[in-house]
Every structure is written in C-alpha cells, then in structure tokens.
Amino acid sequence: MKDTLKHSGMRNKLAAVLIDKGIVDAKVLDAIRKIPRHFFMDSSFEGHAYQDKAFPISAGQTISQPYTVAFQSELLQVKPGQKILEIGTGSGYQTAVLLLLRAQVYSIERQLELFKKTKLFFKKMGYRPKKLIFGDGYKGLPEEAPFDSIIVTAGAPETPKALLGQLKVGGRLVIPVGVEDQIMTLYVRTSATEFEKKEFGNFRFVPLLEDKN
C-alpha cells in the first residue's frame, strides 16, 4: 500500500468533518491528518478508510470510527511522556494516535490473531509502543501501574475496579460503559479513594470480554 497526496487530501477532509462534529484538540486533529488509516484496514476497504465510520477487521473486531478515536483521545488530555494503558489494541489505529501525541503506550489485546497481526504491522510501520501485551484487559497491567491515563476501546458492562485502582491521583480513565449502546464515561481520580465521574452520550463498541483468552 502507498500513502499518496490523494490520501493526504482525504485525511484533511476527514479532520474537517471531525471539527464540524466538535473536536477541538489541535494535536489530536494533527494526528488524524498524519496517520495513514488505510494501512490499518483490509485492502478491500481502502476506499472507505477516510469516511467517518467504523469498519470490520480480523477476529470479528472493528477499527473504530475516527470521531470516536478523536473524542476518546481528546478526553484523555494527553501530555508528552505520559504513561497510558490502552485496553484493546485492535488494528492499532488508536495506539498510533496516542504515539503521535508522544505518550508512552502500554497496550493489551485479547484476540491472539489480532495481537500477532498488529505486532508485525507496528514493526513494519515503525510504531513503538512501550509494551504490546496479549492478555485480559479487565485486569489491566498492575505490574506497570500507576498510569497517567487508561483508555478502553471496547464496551464494558461495568467499569472494572482493577482499572480505577491503576490510575495515578489526577489520572483519567476513558471507558464506554453499557451493554447494547455504551455511554462514554470519564473518571478522574481526585484522591486515593475518590473519583469524579462525567458522562458524554451514546457510542457503540464491540464488547469488552472478561477471561476470554
């Protein structure tokens, strides 16, 4: 696959669509303009890569809608050098956005087929997360905690307590919570025992499954 001026133009148009939908973080928009999303998709979908839509990838998963990726990234308020845990590597597109925001990314994927494919793809593309792990995202990554932020890219029926416990004070957890439709939810850890919670409307994600490896 090549990345051409035409693709670049399509990314600029996509960024304009996201601005119209309310995305304001300049660094997030810049990442959307730079990352060749068509590389993250099966070649048969290449023509659709810069539509603001989710598309199927292997292992019954999806590459998230660009608006969703931008919205979650904006809620994280990423600063360079921050340590971020991503639950659900998937195609790696969200990971790439976080890397372009200069975060140190630890990413967990529970689908072995997808994990292997994305790991190879990252090597080829020169994307370097701190760690790419095959495992159960419900448990988080206690050995690397605490994290500045945690992002969950699958719908959770409830918020896993393990993830809340792995946030630094001041840290942010962005997670879609619900069964059929999910409510995008932000938790900010305000003290050792307290969290502030905000909700941001409905989104649709593939489910976050527990103990499914």
Tab-separated table of C-alpha atoms in Angstrom:
chain	number	residue	atom	x	y	z
A	1	MET	CA	0.000	0.000	0.000
A	2	LYS	CA	1.143	3.527	-0.757
A	3	ASP	CA	0.368	6.769	1.043
A	4	THR	CA	-0.253	9.419	-1.613
A	5	LEU	CA	-1.165	13.110	-1.833
A	6	LYS	CA	-4.709	11.956	-2.567
A	7	HIS	CA	-4.786	10.096	0.774
A	8	SER	CA	-3.388	13.173	2.497
A	9	GLY	CA	-6.177	15.289	0.988
A	10	MET	CA	-8.771	12.767	2.189
A	11	ARG	CA	-7.320	12.957	5.712
A	12	ASN	CA	-7.595	16.756	5.666
A	13	LYS	CA	-11.269	16.395	4.694
A	14	LEU	CA	-11.788	13.858	7.489
A	15	ALA	CA	-10.223	16.268	10.019
A	16	ALA	CA	-12.647	18.979	8.770
A	17	VAL	CA	-15.585	16.583	9.380
A	18	LEU	CA	-14.330	15.964	12.943
A	19	ILE	CA	-14.008	19.715	13.567
A	20	ASP	CA	-17.645	20.108	12.415
A	21	LYS	CA	-18.608	17.402	14.936
A	22	GLY	CA	-16.938	19.325	17.760
A	23	ILE	CA	-13.361	18.009	18.044
A	24	VAL	CA	-11.150	20.949	19.057
A	25	ASP	CA	-7.824	19.468	20.242
A	26	ALA	CA	-5.301	20.633	17.622
A	27	LYS	CA	-2.814	17.831	18.388
A	28	VAL	CA	-5.473	15.139	18.029
A	29	LEU	CA	-6.618	16.630	14.711
A	30	ASP	CA	-2.995	16.779	13.571
A	31	ALA	CA	-2.602	13.053	14.337
A	32	ILE	CA	-5.750	12.300	12.269
A	33	ARG	CA	-4.236	14.305	9.377
A	34	LYS	CA	-0.937	12.420	9.576
A	35	ILE	CA	-1.792	8.751	10.206
A	36	PRO	CA	-2.491	6.654	7.081
A	37	ARG	CA	-5.689	4.970	8.329
A	38	HIS	CA	-5.942	2.929	5.096
A	39	PHE	CA	-2.826	0.981	6.200
A	40	PHE	CA	-4.743	-0.266	9.264
A	41	MET	CA	-7.598	-1.767	7.236
A	42	ASP	CA	-8.016	-4.730	4.918
A	43	SER	CA	-7.161	-3.572	1.406
A	44	SER	CA	-10.744	-4.216	0.221
A	45	PHE	CA	-11.867	-1.335	2.484
A	46	GLU	CA	-9.115	1.084	1.424
A	47	GLY	CA	-11.550	3.325	-0.445
A	48	HIS	CA	-13.607	3.744	2.737
A	49	ALA	CA	-10.660	4.484	5.046
A	50	TYR	CA	-11.301	8.224	5.343
A	51	GLN	CA	-15.043	8.060	5.896
A	52	ASP	CA	-16.070	8.757	9.473
A	53	LYS	CA	-17.194	5.163	10.003
A	54	ALA	CA	-16.139	2.011	11.828
A	55	PHE	CA	-15.145	-0.964	9.628
A	56	PRO	CA	-14.590	-4.685	10.237
A	57	ILE	CA	-11.061	-6.011	10.800
A	58	SER	CA	-9.960	-9.580	11.616
A	59	ALA	CA	-11.144	-11.664	14.611
A	60	GLY	CA	-14.674	-10.203	14.474
A	61	GLN	CA	-13.440	-6.792	15.688
A	62	THR	CA	-13.717	-3.304	14.189
A	63	ILE	CA	-11.470	-0.322	13.568
A	64	SER	CA	-13.233	2.454	15.491
A	65	GLN	CA	-14.899	5.407	13.828
A	66	PRO	CA	-12.366	8.295	13.529
A	67	TYR	CA	-14.712	10.572	15.506
A	68	THR	CA	-14.723	8.053	18.385
A	69	VAL	CA	-10.920	7.770	18.318
A	70	ALA	CA	-10.579	11.569	18.300
A	71	PHE	CA	-13.232	12.005	21.024
A	72	GLN	CA	-11.614	9.474	23.388
A	73	SER	CA	-8.130	10.899	22.694
A	74	GLU	CA	-9.351	14.431	23.409
A	75	LEU	CA	-10.917	13.326	26.733
A	76	LEU	CA	-7.566	11.860	27.801
A	77	GLN	CA	-5.856	15.300	27.524
A	78	VAL	CA	-2.574	13.578	26.617
A	79	LYS	CA	0.687	15.306	27.510
A	80	PRO	CA	4.073	14.228	26.057
A	81	GLY	CA	5.748	11.461	28.039
A	82	GLN	CA	2.598	10.389	29.891
A	83	LYS	CA	2.206	6.692	30.635
A	84	ILE	CA	-1.028	5.430	29.071
A	85	LEU	CA	-2.646	1.996	29.235
A	86	GLU	CA	-4.810	1.043	26.258
A	87	ILE	CA	-7.279	-1.834	26.661
A	88	GLY	CA	-7.964	-3.303	23.208
A	89	THR	CA	-5.131	-2.740	20.711
A	90	GLY	CA	-7.311	-3.858	17.807
A	91	SER	CA	-5.992	-2.607	14.473
A	92	GLY	CA	-3.553	-0.297	16.283
A	93	TYR	CA	-5.063	2.924	14.905
A	94	GLN	CA	-5.892	4.366	18.345
A	95	THR	CA	-2.422	3.270	19.535
A	96	ALA	CA	-0.858	5.205	16.650
A	97	VAL	CA	-2.814	8.352	17.593
A	98	LEU	CA	-1.547	8.085	21.201
A	99	LEU	CA	2.034	7.550	19.988
A	100	LEU	CA	1.781	10.634	17.766
A	101	LEU	CA	0.637	12.545	20.870
A	102	ARG	CA	4.003	11.370	22.293
A	103	ALA	CA	2.589	9.160	25.032
A	104	GLN	CA	4.312	6.043	26.357
A	105	VAL	CA	1.723	3.432	25.409
A	106	TYR	CA	1.144	0.047	27.041
A	107	SER	CA	-1.495	-1.816	25.032
A	108	ILE	CA	-3.340	-5.074	25.758
A	109	GLU	CA	-5.147	-7.215	23.147
A	110	ARG	CA	-7.044	-10.411	23.992
A	111	GLN	CA	-7.518	-11.772	20.442
A	112	LEU	CA	-4.371	-13.758	19.581
A	113	GLU	CA	-4.848	-13.477	15.792
A	114	LEU	CA	-5.199	-9.707	16.036
A	115	PHE	CA	-2.348	-9.372	18.546
A	116	LYS	CA	0.100	-11.182	16.219
A	117	LYS	CA	-1.035	-9.271	13.137
A	118	THR	CA	-0.847	-5.835	14.791
A	119	LYS	CA	2.527	-6.579	16.410
A	120	LEU	CA	4.027	-7.367	12.984
A	121	PHE	CA	2.336	-4.315	11.468
A	122	PHE	CA	3.774	-1.986	14.150
A	123	LYS	CA	7.292	-3.300	13.444
A	124	LYS	CA	6.840	-2.696	9.719
A	125	MET	CA	5.475	0.817	10.276
A	126	GLY	CA	7.998	1.810	12.962
A	127	TYR	CA	5.341	2.371	15.649
A	128	ARG	CA	6.907	1.668	19.037
A	129	PRO	CA	4.565	1.225	21.990
A	130	LYS	CA	6.384	0.615	25.294
A	131	LYS	CA	4.684	-2.767	25.570
A	132	LEU	CA	2.223	-4.744	23.456
A	133	ILE	CA	0.654	-7.483	25.549
A	134	PHE	CA	-1.541	-10.488	24.779
A	135	GLY	CA	-3.861	-10.730	27.778
A	136	ASP	CA	-7.049	-9.863	29.647
A	137	GLY	CA	-7.682	-6.119	29.650
A	138	TYR	CA	-10.160	-6.422	32.527
A	139	LYS	CA	-7.200	-6.966	34.849
A	140	GLY	CA	-5.240	-4.001	33.490
A	141	LEU	CA	-1.472	-4.130	33.949
A	142	PRO	CA	-0.774	-3.932	37.708
A	143	GLU	CA	2.975	-4.504	37.311
A	144	GLU	CA	3.295	-1.245	35.312
A	145	ALA	CA	0.774	0.809	37.337
A	146	PRO	CA	0.089	3.578	38.154
A	147	PHE	CA	-0.844	5.176	34.822
A	148	ASP	CA	-1.491	8.815	33.881
A	149	SER	CA	-4.437	7.641	31.787
A	150	ILE	CA	-6.263	4.490	30.758
A	151	ILE	CA	-8.335	4.197	27.582
A	152	VAL	CA	-10.743	1.319	26.919
A	153	THR	CA	-11.719	0.735	23.286
A	154	ALA	CA	-14.453	-1.868	23.880
A	155	GLY	CA	-17.841	-1.598	25.574
A	156	ALA	CA	-17.733	-2.712	29.215
A	157	PRO	CA	-20.952	-3.751	31.001
A	158	GLU	CA	-19.482	-2.068	34.095
A	159	THR	CA	-16.261	-0.249	34.977
A	160	PRO	CA	-13.553	-2.753	36.043
A	161	LYS	CA	-12.366	-1.802	39.562
A	162	ALA	CA	-8.844	-3.002	38.689
A	163	LEU	CA	-8.544	-0.206	36.098
A	164	LEU	CA	-9.675	2.522	38.517
A	165	GLY	CA	-7.120	1.237	41.020
A	166	GLN	CA	-4.289	1.536	38.489
A	167	LEU	CA	-4.754	5.289	37.885
A	168	LYS	CA	-2.476	7.915	39.418
A	169	VAL	CA	-4.167	10.617	41.507
A	170	GLY	CA	-5.154	13.140	38.823
A	171	GLY	CA	-5.270	10.295	36.263
A	172	ARG	CA	-8.081	9.817	33.739
A	173	LEU	CA	-9.960	6.674	32.686
A	174	VAL	CA	-11.994	6.920	29.474
A	175	ILE	CA	-14.337	3.953	29.047
A	176	PRO	CA	-17.568	3.197	27.142
A	177	VAL	CA	-19.951	1.610	29.693
A	178	GLY	CA	-23.090	-0.347	28.795
A	179	VAL	CA	-24.329	-3.497	27.071
A	180	GLU	CA	-26.125	-2.672	23.792
A	181	ASP	CA	-25.219	1.003	23.492
A	182	GLN	CA	-22.488	2.441	25.668
A	183	ILE	CA	-22.202	5.755	27.492
A	184	MET	CA	-18.758	7.301	27.058
A	185	THR	CA	-17.591	7.805	30.626
A	186	LEU	CA	-14.664	9.737	32.095
A	187	TYR	CA	-13.339	9.053	35.583
A	188	VAL	CA	-10.777	11.419	37.109
A	189	ARG	CA	-9.013	10.150	40.233
A	190	THR	CA	-9.186	13.039	42.707
A	191	SER	CA	-7.620	11.239	45.713
A	192	ALA	CA	-6.532	7.762	46.837
A	193	THR	CA	-10.199	6.814	47.368
A	194	GLU	CA	-12.258	9.297	45.309
A	195	PHE	CA	-13.188	9.641	41.640
A	196	GLU	CA	-15.070	12.278	39.713
A	197	LYS	CA	-17.318	10.825	37.006
A	198	LYS	CA	-18.658	12.510	33.850
A	199	GLU	CA	-20.784	11.054	31.045
A	200	PHE	CA	-20.666	12.057	27.369
A	201	GLY	CA	-23.532	10.406	25.486
A	202	ASN	CA	-24.007	7.207	23.481
A	203	PHE	CA	-21.437	5.306	21.429
A	204	ARG	CA	-21.305	1.769	20.012
A	205	PHE	CA	-18.357	-0.576	20.583
A	206	VAL	CA	-17.590	-4.282	20.344
A	207	PRO	CA	-17.908	-5.818	23.849
A	208	LEU	CA	-15.076	-5.936	26.382
A	209	LEU	CA	-14.983	-9.594	27.439
A	210	GLU	CA	-13.527	-10.903	30.669
A	211	ASP	CA	-11.310	-14.030	30.942
A	212	LYS	CA	-11.669	-14.855	27.271
A	213	ASN	CA	-8.100	-15.779	26.337
